Amino acid sequence: MSVRHGLLALLAEGPMHGYQLRQEFERRTGGTWPLNIGQVYTTVHRLVRDGLAEPVPQGEIGSAEEPGAPDGEGSGERFRLTEAGRAEATAWWARPVERGAPARDELAIKLALAVTAPGVDVPAVVQAQRTETLRALQDYTRLKARAAAEDLAWLLVLDNLVFVAEAEVRWLDHVEARVARAAATNAARGPRPAPGQGSTTQVSPGPPAVGVGPVGRDLR
Amino acid sequence: MTPSGPGLGPVLLSLVQVSRTHGDGDLAVHALQGVDLDVRVGELVAVMGPSGSGKSTLLNVAGGLDTPTEGTVTLAGAELSALDLKGRARLRRRSVGYVFQDFNLVPALTAAENVSLPRELDGVRQREARVEALAALSEVGVADLADRFPDEMSGGQQQRVAIARALAGPRRLVLADEPTGALDSVTGEEVMRVLRSRVDAGAGGLLVTHEARFAAWADRTVFLRDGVVVDSTGDRGGPGSLLVGAGSDGLGSSHWPSGPTDQDG
């Protein structure tokens, strides 16, 4: 879907060969979502099928708009947008990206199961994930630190990865606090404390959000 | 777990089995328990944790503003407990600078005066302190604001001045407490870039933040919970990490050194 509209947007800038589309798409998004050439042609042919794009007739090639075409020229035909394609490309900018049914998220599924499955050390699961996500965040940030200030497209792609990862960390913080609070509530309700708790009771200076117990220290 | 990452200099700050307990008996609050932590020249270390996890205590103990009940803190080669109050204050002035969320510049002093003030308090002559201050301001990209007062500067500019002050003269360790807390996201990032480049140029930094996005500018992040270090992201990756060996897929289009991680779907 993003590929389809991505190619549509690129074709709105002018006719292109399949390999050019691939190259432009990857260049403009920092190679973050690589395409194989088969994917490009499949997508373009769907655009043609749906009346949004069409091959440029042979006679019209070489209208001096594209002097830098690499050799291997004759290998592929060029495509351009139809009127309908142009309209769809314009409409795409104006339309927000749909946020429909949530995609399957392994982490959300994992934690949903963890809080209900017996014998799972939820804080340990949360911490292991937080560390891993922060490592990814560090990697993205190092790429950002090296990125040229004028490479705005690439910086925006990296920012997206950074903010998504940060949101995940914040969600993990929230999960941890919520689980701790639920555990505290259950403990207050239940008549007997779990065995082995309470020998070295820690008084947390903060809100009761943390300190579900010293479980899960042994992460590494 | 002593870090020995590539390209790192000598240890600036070392905490060994540091504990800080307030009160005693049943009412004892363990703000820190058995914390080991090193910060080397060229290294920025972030500390994350929920409120009450001991982050601020860690920063205060590291800078000699608070004294551990157990363990040792070594700052610029000197063990703090071996110094008297005066000696500790002097070491602190010479070696450590602070950066706070709310900038903490003296409103009645210009940027240059704010930066040179702690040096003058340390006995450096005014003219010399000013030269140092101008150099420090230039390092953080605000040399042209030297004669402005804090209320004539934006938040990001004030925080740059604060970073300059923290690392003016011989100071090599910056302790930063939520330095981006009062800044918008783009300005916050600019401040982190400045902090990062100052550290890369030969300082060390300990950064407390609750925002993962800013912690990610550090070489590693340490997670604190109930005064205990529960985890760490480990050192900056060596030659095998994401950044090195920038390969290209022949298109010359990829910024991803080892090829992007292609999630299924």
Coordinates of C-alpha atoms in Angstrom, one line a residue:
Chain A
M1 CA 0.0 0.0 0.0
S2 CA 2.7 2.5 0.9
V3 CA 4.7 1.2 -2.0
R4 CA 1.8 1.8 -4.4
H5 CA 1.3 5.3 -3.3
G6 CA 5.0 5.9 -3.0
L7 CA 5.5 5.0 -6.6
L8 CA 2.5 7.0 -7.6
A9 CA 4.0 10.1 -5.9
L10 CA 7.3 9.5 -7.7
L11 CA 5.6 9.1 -11.1
A12 CA 3.8 12.4 -10.4
E13 CA 7.3 14.0 -10.7
G14 CA 7.8 12.6 -14.2
P15 CA 8.0 9.4 -16.2
M16 CA 10.4 6.8 -14.9
H17 CA 11.7 3.3 -15.6
G18 CA 11.2 0.6 -13.1
Y19 CA 14.8 0.7 -11.9
Q20 CA 14.6 4.4 -11.5
L21 CA 11.5 4.1 -9.4
R22 CA 13.2 1.6 -7.2
Q23 CA 16.3 3.8 -6.9
E24 CA 14.4 7.0 -6.1
F25 CA 12.2 5.3 -3.6
E26 CA 15.1 3.9 -1.7
R27 CA 17.2 7.1 -2.0
R28 CA 14.4 9.2 -0.7
T29 CA 13.7 7.0 2.3
G30 CA 17.3 6.3 3.2
G31 CA 17.1 2.7 2.1
T32 CA 15.0 2.0 5.2
W33 CA 12.4 -0.1 3.3
P34 CA 14.2 -1.7 0.4
L35 CA 12.3 -2.8 -2.7
N36 CA 13.1 -5.5 -5.0
I37 CA 12.7 -4.9 -8.7
G38 CA 10.0 -7.5 -9.0
Q39 CA 7.9 -5.7 -6.4
V40 CA 8.3 -2.5 -8.3
Y41 CA 7.1 -4.0 -11.6
T42 CA 4.2 -5.9 -9.9
T43 CA 3.1 -2.6 -8.3
V44 CA 3.5 -0.6 -11.5
H45 CA 1.6 -3.1 -13.5
R46 CA -1.2 -2.9 -11.0
L47 CA -1.2 0.9 -11.4
V48 CA -1.5 0.3 -15.1
R49 CA -4.3 -2.2 -14.6
D50 CA -6.2 0.2 -12.5
G51 CA -5.8 3.0 -15.0
L52 CA -3.6 5.1 -12.9
A53 CA -0.4 4.8 -14.9
E54 CA 0.5 3.9 -18.5
P55 CA 3.6 3.0 -20.5
V56 CA 5.2 5.9 -22.3
P57 CA 4.8 5.2 -26.0
Q58 CA 8.1 4.4 -27.7
G59 CA 8.0 7.4 -29.9
E60 CA 8.0 9.9 -27.0
I61 CA 11.2 8.7 -25.4
G62 CA 14.1 11.0 -25.4
S63 CA 12.3 14.3 -25.0
A64 CA 15.5 15.7 -23.5
E65 CA 13.9 15.7 -20.0
E66 CA 16.1 12.8 -18.9
P67 CA 19.7 13.2 -20.1
G68 CA 21.2 11.2 -17.3
A69 CA 19.5 7.9 -18.1
P70 CA 22.1 5.2 -17.4
D71 CA 22.8 2.6 -20.1
G72 CA 20.7 -0.5 -20.0
E73 CA 18.3 2.0 -21.4
G74 CA 16.3 -0.3 -23.7
S75 CA 15.8 -2.8 -21.0
G76 CA 12.7 -1.4 -19.5
E77 CA 9.8 0.8 -20.6
R78 CA 9.0 4.0 -18.9
F79 CA 5.8 4.7 -17.1
R80 CA 3.8 7.9 -16.6
L81 CA 0.6 8.8 -14.7
T82 CA -2.7 9.1 -16.3
E83 CA -5.1 11.9 -15.4
A84 CA -6.7 9.5 -12.8
G85 CA -3.3 8.7 -11.5
R86 CA -2.4 12.3 -11.1
A87 CA -5.6 12.9 -9.2
E88 CA -4.9 9.9 -6.9
A89 CA -1.4 11.1 -6.2
T90 CA -2.8 14.5 -5.2
A91 CA -5.5 13.0 -3.1
W92 CA -2.9 10.8 -1.3
W93 CA -1.2 13.9 0.1
A94 CA -4.5 15.3 1.3
R95 CA -5.7 12.1 2.9
P96 CA -4.4 11.0 6.4
V97 CA -2.9 7.5 6.5
E98 CA -5.5 5.1 7.7
R99 CA -5.2 3.8 11.2
G100 CA -7.6 0.9 10.9
A101 CA -7.4 -2.4 12.6
P102 CA -4.2 -2.6 14.7
A103 CA -1.4 -4.6 13.1
R104 CA -0.4 -7.7 15.0
D105 CA 2.2 -6.6 17.4
E106 CA 4.3 -9.4 18.8
L107 CA 5.2 -7.4 21.9
A108 CA 1.7 -6.4 22.7
I109 CA 0.6 -10.0 22.3
K110 CA 3.5 -11.2 24.4
L111 CA 2.7 -8.9 27.3
A112 CA -1.0 -9.5 27.2
L113 CA -0.3 -13.2 27.5
A114 CA 2.4 -12.6 30.1
V115 CA 0.2 -10.8 32.6
T116 CA -2.3 -13.7 32.5
A117 CA 0.0 -16.7 32.2
P118 CA 1.1 -18.3 35.4
G119 CA 4.7 -18.1 36.5
V120 CA 5.8 -15.3 34.1
D121 CA 8.1 -12.7 35.6
V122 CA 6.4 -9.7 34.0
P123 CA 8.8 -7.0 35.3
A124 CA 11.7 -9.0 33.9
V125 CA 10.0 -9.3 30.5
V126 CA 9.4 -5.6 30.5
Q127 CA 12.9 -4.7 31.5
A128 CA 14.5 -7.0 28.9
Q129 CA 12.4 -5.4 26.2
R130 CA 13.1 -1.9 27.5
T131 CA 16.8 -2.5 27.3
E132 CA 16.5 -4.0 23.8
T133 CA 14.4 -1.1 22.5
L134 CA 16.7 1.4 24.0
R135 CA 19.6 -0.2 22.2
A136 CA 17.7 0.2 18.9
L137 CA 17.0 3.8 19.9
Q138 CA 20.7 4.3 20.4
D139 CA 21.5 2.9 17.0
Y140 CA 19.0 5.1 15.3
T141 CA 20.3 8.1 17.2
R142 CA 23.9 7.4 16.1
L143 CA 22.7 7.3 12.5
K144 CA 21.0 10.6 13.2
A145 CA 24.2 12.1 14.6
R146 CA 26.0 11.2 11.4
A147 CA 23.3 12.3 9.0
A148 CA 23.8 15.5 7.1
A149 CA 21.6 18.3 8.3
E150 CA 20.4 18.9 4.7
D151 CA 19.3 15.3 4.3
L152 CA 15.8 16.2 5.6
A153 CA 14.0 13.1 4.2
W154 CA 16.5 10.7 5.8
L155 CA 16.3 12.6 9.1
L156 CA 12.5 12.4 9.1
V157 CA 12.6 8.7 8.5
L158 CA 15.0 8.3 11.4
D159 CA 12.9 10.5 13.6
N160 CA 10.0 8.3 12.8
L161 CA 11.9 5.2 14.0
V162 CA 13.1 7.1 17.1
F163 CA 9.6 8.3 18.1
V164 CA 8.0 4.9 17.6
A165 CA 10.7 3.3 19.7
E166 CA 10.3 5.9 22.3
A167 CA 6.6 5.3 22.4
E168 CA 7.3 1.7 23.0
V169 CA 9.6 2.5 26.0
R170 CA 6.9 4.8 27.4
W171 CA 4.3 2.1 27.0
L172 CA 6.6 -0.4 28.8
D173 CA 7.0 2.1 31.7
H174 CA 3.3 2.3 31.8
V175 CA 2.8 -1.5 31.7
E176 CA 5.3 -1.8 34.6
A177 CA 3.5 0.7 36.7
R178 CA 0.1 -0.7 36.0
V179 CA 1.2 -4.3 36.8
A180 CA 2.9 -3.1 40.0
R181 CA -0.3 -1.3 41.1
A182 CA -2.5 -4.3 40.3
A183 CA -0.1 -6.5 42.3
A184 CA -0.3 -4.1 45.2
T185 CA -4.0 -4.0 45.1
N186 CA -4.2 -7.8 45.0
A187 CA -1.8 -8.1 47.9
A188 CA -3.9 -5.7 50.0
R189 CA -7.0 -7.6 49.3
G190 CA -5.6 -11.1 49.7
P191 CA -5.4 -12.2 53.4
R192 CA -1.9 -13.7 53.2
P193 CA 1.2 -12.2 51.7
A194 CA 3.1 -14.3 49.2
P195 CA 5.8 -16.4 50.9
G196 CA 9.3 -15.0 50.9
Q197 CA 8.1 -11.4 50.5
G198 CA 8.6 -9.2 53.5
S199 CA 12.0 -10.4 54.7
T200 CA 13.7 -7.4 53.2
T201 CA 10.8 -5.1 52.6
Q202 CA 12.0 -2.0 50.7
V203 CA 10.4 1.3 51.4
S204 CA 10.3 3.0 48.1
P205 CA 10.6 6.7 48.3
G206 CA 8.6 7.2 45.3
P207 CA 5.0 6.5 44.3
P208 CA 3.9 2.9 44.5
A209 CA 4.5 2.5 40.8
V210 CA 7.7 0.5 41.2
G211 CA 9.2 -2.2 43.3
V212 CA 7.0 -5.1 42.4
G213 CA 9.8 -7.0 44.0
P214 CA 13.4 -7.8 43.4
V215 CA 12.4 -10.4 40.8
G216 CA 14.0 -10.2 37.4
R217 CA 17.3 -8.6 38.4
D218 CA 19.2 -11.4 36.8
L219 CA 18.6 -10.4 33.3
R220 CA 21.9 -10.9 31.8
Chain B
M1 CA 31.2 -4.9 34.4
T2 CA 33.9 -2.4 33.6
P3 CA 33.5 -0.8 30.2
S4 CA 36.4 -0.9 28.0
G5 CA 34.8 0.4 24.8
P6 CA 36.8 1.5 21.9
G7 CA 38.2 5.0 21.8
L8 CA 37.4 5.8 25.4
G9 CA 39.9 7.6 27.6
P10 CA 40.7 7.3 31.3
V11 CA 38.1 7.0 34.0
L12 CA 36.7 10.4 35.1
L13 CA 34.2 9.2 37.6
S14 CA 34.0 5.9 39.4
L15 CA 31.4 4.7 41.8
V16 CA 32.2 1.4 43.5
Q17 CA 29.5 -0.3 45.5
V18 CA 27.9 2.9 46.4
S19 CA 24.9 2.9 48.8
R20 CA 23.0 5.8 50.2
T21 CA 20.6 5.2 53.0
H22 CA 18.4 7.8 54.6
G23 CA 17.3 7.0 58.2
D24 CA 17.8 3.7 59.8
G25 CA 16.1 0.6 61.2
D26 CA 12.7 -0.1 59.9
L27 CA 12.4 3.4 58.5
A28 CA 15.6 3.2 56.4
V29 CA 15.2 4.3 52.8
H30 CA 17.7 2.9 50.5
A31 CA 18.1 5.6 47.9
L32 CA 21.1 3.7 46.3
Q33 CA 22.2 0.2 46.9
G34 CA 25.6 -1.2 45.7
V35 CA 25.9 0.9 42.6
D36 CA 28.9 0.4 40.4
L37 CA 29.4 2.9 37.6
D38 CA 32.3 4.4 35.6
V39 CA 32.3 7.4 33.3
R40 CA 35.3 7.7 31.0
V41 CA 36.6 10.5 28.9
G42 CA 34.6 10.5 25.7
E43 CA 31.7 8.7 27.3
L44 CA 28.2 9.9 27.9
V45 CA 26.2 7.6 30.2
A46 CA 22.4 8.0 30.7
V47 CA 20.5 7.0 33.8
M48 CA 16.9 6.2 33.5
G49 CA 14.3 5.1 36.0
P50 CA 11.0 5.9 37.5
S51 CA 10.7 8.8 39.9
G52 CA 12.0 7.8 43.3
S53 CA 14.4 5.3 41.8
G54 CA 17.5 7.1 43.0
K55 CA 18.5 9.0 39.8
S56 CA 18.9 12.4 41.6
T57 CA 20.7 10.8 44.5
L58 CA 23.1 9.2 42.1
L59 CA 23.9 12.5 40.4
N60 CA 24.4 14.2 43.8
V61 CA 26.6 11.5 45.1
A62 CA 28.6 11.5 41.8
G63 CA 29.2 15.2 42.1
G64 CA 30.2 15.2 45.7
L65 CA 27.0 17.1 46.8
D66 CA 25.9 14.1 48.8
T67 CA 28.0 11.5 50.6
P68 CA 27.4 7.7 50.2
T69 CA 26.8 5.7 53.4
E70 CA 28.8 2.9 51.8
G71 CA 31.2 2.6 48.9
T72 CA 33.6 5.0 47.3
V73 CA 33.3 7.8 44.7
T74 CA 36.4 8.7 42.8
L75 CA 36.4 11.9 40.9
A76 CA 39.2 13.0 38.6
G77 CA 41.5 10.6 40.4
A78 CA 40.7 11.7 43.9
E79 CA 38.6 9.6 46.3
L80 CA 36.0 12.0 47.8
S81 CA 35.8 10.5 51.2
A82 CA 39.6 11.1 51.7
L83 CA 39.0 14.9 51.3
D84 CA 37.7 17.3 53.8
L85 CA 34.7 19.6 53.1
K86 CA 36.9 22.3 51.7
G87 CA 39.0 20.0 49.5
R88 CA 35.8 18.4 48.2
A89 CA 34.3 21.7 47.3
R90 CA 37.5 22.7 45.5
L91 CA 37.7 19.4 43.5
R92 CA 34.0 19.9 42.6
R93 CA 34.6 23.4 41.3
R94 CA 37.6 22.3 39.3
S95 CA 36.3 19.1 37.8
V96 CA 32.5 19.0 37.6
G97 CA 29.9 21.1 36.0
Y98 CA 26.1 20.9 36.3
V99 CA 23.4 21.3 33.8
F100 CA 19.8 21.6 35.1
Q101 CA 16.4 21.5 33.5
D102 CA 15.8 25.1 34.2
F103 CA 19.2 26.3 33.0
N104 CA 20.1 28.0 36.4
L105 CA 21.9 31.0 34.9
V106 CA 22.4 34.1 37.0
P107 CA 19.9 36.6 35.5
A108 CA 22.0 39.6 36.3
L109 CA 25.1 38.3 34.5
T110 CA 25.8 38.0 30.8
A111 CA 26.4 34.7 29.2
A112 CA 30.2 35.2 29.3
E113 CA 30.0 36.3 33.0
N114 CA 27.9 33.3 33.9
V115 CA 30.5 31.0 32.3
S116 CA 33.4 32.7 33.9
L117 CA 31.9 33.2 37.4
P118 CA 32.8 29.7 38.8
R119 CA 36.3 30.0 37.4
E120 CA 36.7 33.4 39.1
L121 CA 35.4 31.9 42.4
D122 CA 38.2 29.4 41.9
G123 CA 40.8 32.1 41.9
V124 CA 41.3 32.5 38.2
R125 CA 41.9 36.1 37.2
Q126 CA 39.0 37.8 35.5
R127 CA 40.7 38.4 32.1
E128 CA 41.8 34.8 31.9
A129 CA 38.4 33.5 33.0
R130 CA 36.8 35.6 30.3
V131 CA 39.1 34.1 27.6
E132 CA 38.1 30.7 28.8
A133 CA 34.5 31.6 28.8
L134 CA 34.6 32.9 25.3
A135 CA 36.3 29.7 24.1
A136 CA 33.7 27.6 25.9
L137 CA 30.8 29.6 24.4
S138 CA 32.3 29.2 21.0
E139 CA 32.5 25.4 21.5
V140 CA 28.8 25.3 21.9
G141 CA 28.1 27.6 19.1
V142 CA 26.9 30.7 20.9
A143 CA 30.0 32.9 20.9
D144 CA 27.9 35.7 19.4
L145 CA 25.7 35.7 22.5
A146 CA 28.5 36.3 25.0
D147 CA 27.2 39.7 26.1
R148 CA 23.6 38.9 26.3
F149 CA 21.7 38.4 29.5
P150 CA 19.7 35.1 30.1
D151 CA 16.3 36.8 29.5
E152 CA 17.6 37.9 26.1
M153 CA 18.2 34.3 25.0
S154 CA 15.9 31.4 24.1
G155 CA 15.8 28.3 26.2
G156 CA 18.0 26.3 23.9
Q157 CA 20.6 29.1 23.9
Q158 CA 20.5 29.3 27.7
Q159 CA 21.1 25.6 27.9
R160 CA 24.1 25.9 25.6
V161 CA 25.5 28.5 27.9
A162 CA 24.9 26.2 30.8
I163 CA 26.8 23.4 29.0
A164 CA 29.6 25.9 28.3
R165 CA 29.7 26.8 31.9
A166 CA 29.8 23.2 33.0
L167 CA 32.8 22.5 30.8
A168 CA 34.7 25.8 31.0
G169 CA 38.4 25.7 31.9
P170 CA 39.8 22.4 33.1
R171 CA 36.4 20.9 33.9
R172 CA 35.9 17.5 32.2
L173 CA 32.8 16.0 33.8
V174 CA 29.3 17.3 33.2
L175 CA 26.4 16.1 35.3
A176 CA 23.1 16.8 33.6
D177 CA 19.8 16.5 35.3
E178 CA 16.9 16.5 32.7
P179 CA 18.7 19.1 30.6
T180 CA 16.0 18.9 27.9
G181 CA 13.1 18.9 30.3
A182 CA 12.1 22.5 29.5
L183 CA 12.7 22.4 25.8
D184 CA 10.7 21.5 22.8
S185 CA 11.7 18.3 20.9
V186 CA 13.8 19.9 18.2
T187 CA 15.6 22.3 20.6
G188 CA 16.1 19.4 23.0
E189 CA 17.7 17.4 20.2
E190 CA 20.0 20.4 19.4
V191 CA 21.1 20.6 23.0
M192 CA 21.8 16.8 23.0
R193 CA 23.9 17.2 19.9
V194 CA 25.9 19.9 21.6
L195 CA 26.4 17.8 24.8
R196 CA 27.3 14.8 22.7
S197 CA 29.9 16.8 20.7
R198 CA 31.4 18.3 23.8
V199 CA 31.8 14.8 25.3
D200 CA 33.3 13.5 22.1
A201 CA 35.8 16.3 22.2
G202 CA 37.2 15.0 25.5
A203 CA 34.8 15.3 28.4
G204 CA 32.6 12.8 30.2
G205 CA 29.0 13.1 31.0
L206 CA 26.3 11.6 33.3
L207 CA 22.8 12.3 32.1
V208 CA 19.7 11.8 34.0
T209 CA 16.5 11.8 31.9
H210 CA 13.2 10.1 31.8
E211 CA 12.9 10.4 28.0
A212 CA 14.3 7.5 26.1
R213 CA 14.7 9.6 23.0
F214 CA 17.3 11.8 24.8
A215 CA 18.9 8.9 26.7
A216 CA 19.6 7.4 23.3
W217 CA 22.3 10.0 22.7
A218 CA 24.4 8.4 25.3
D219 CA 26.8 5.5 24.8
R220 CA 24.9 3.4 27.2
T221 CA 21.9 3.7 29.4
V222 CA 21.8 2.4 33.0
F223 CA 18.4 1.5 34.4
L224 CA 17.8 2.3 38.1
R225 CA 15.0 0.9 40.1
D226 CA 14.6 1.2 43.9
G227 CA 18.2 2.4 44.0
V228 CA 19.6 -0.7 42.3
V229 CA 21.0 -0.8 38.8
V230 CA 18.8 -3.4 37.2
D231 CA 20.1 -3.4 33.7
S232 CA 22.3 -1.6 31.2
T233 CA 22.3 -1.4 27.4
G234 CA 26.0 -2.1 27.5
D235 CA 28.8 -0.3 25.7
R236 CA 28.6 1.4 22.4
G237 CA 28.9 -1.4 19.9
G238 CA 32.3 -2.2 18.6
P239 CA 33.2 -2.7 14.9
G240 CA 30.3 -5.1 14.6
S241 CA 27.7 -2.5 15.3
L242 CA 25.2 -0.9 13.1
L243 CA 27.4 2.0 12.2
V244 CA 30.5 0.4 10.9
G245 CA 31.2 -1.2 7.6
A246 CA 28.8 0.9 5.7
G247 CA 27.9 -1.3 2.9
S248 CA 25.7 -0.5 -0.1
D249 CA 23.5 -2.6 -2.1
G250 CA 24.9 -1.3 -5.3
L251 CA 22.3 1.4 -5.7
G252 CA 24.2 3.7 -3.4
S253 CA 20.9 4.5 -1.8
S254 CA 21.1 2.9 1.5
H255 CA 22.0 4.8 4.7
W256 CA 21.8 1.4 6.5
P257 CA 25.3 0.1 6.9
S258 CA 24.4 -3.6 7.2
G259 CA 21.2 -3.5 5.3
P260 CA 18.0 -2.5 6.9
T261 CA 16.2 -4.9 9.1
D262 CA 13.4 -6.1 7.0
Q263 CA 10.5 -7.0 9.2
D264 CA 8.2 -9.6 7.7
G265 CA 5.0 -8.1 6.4

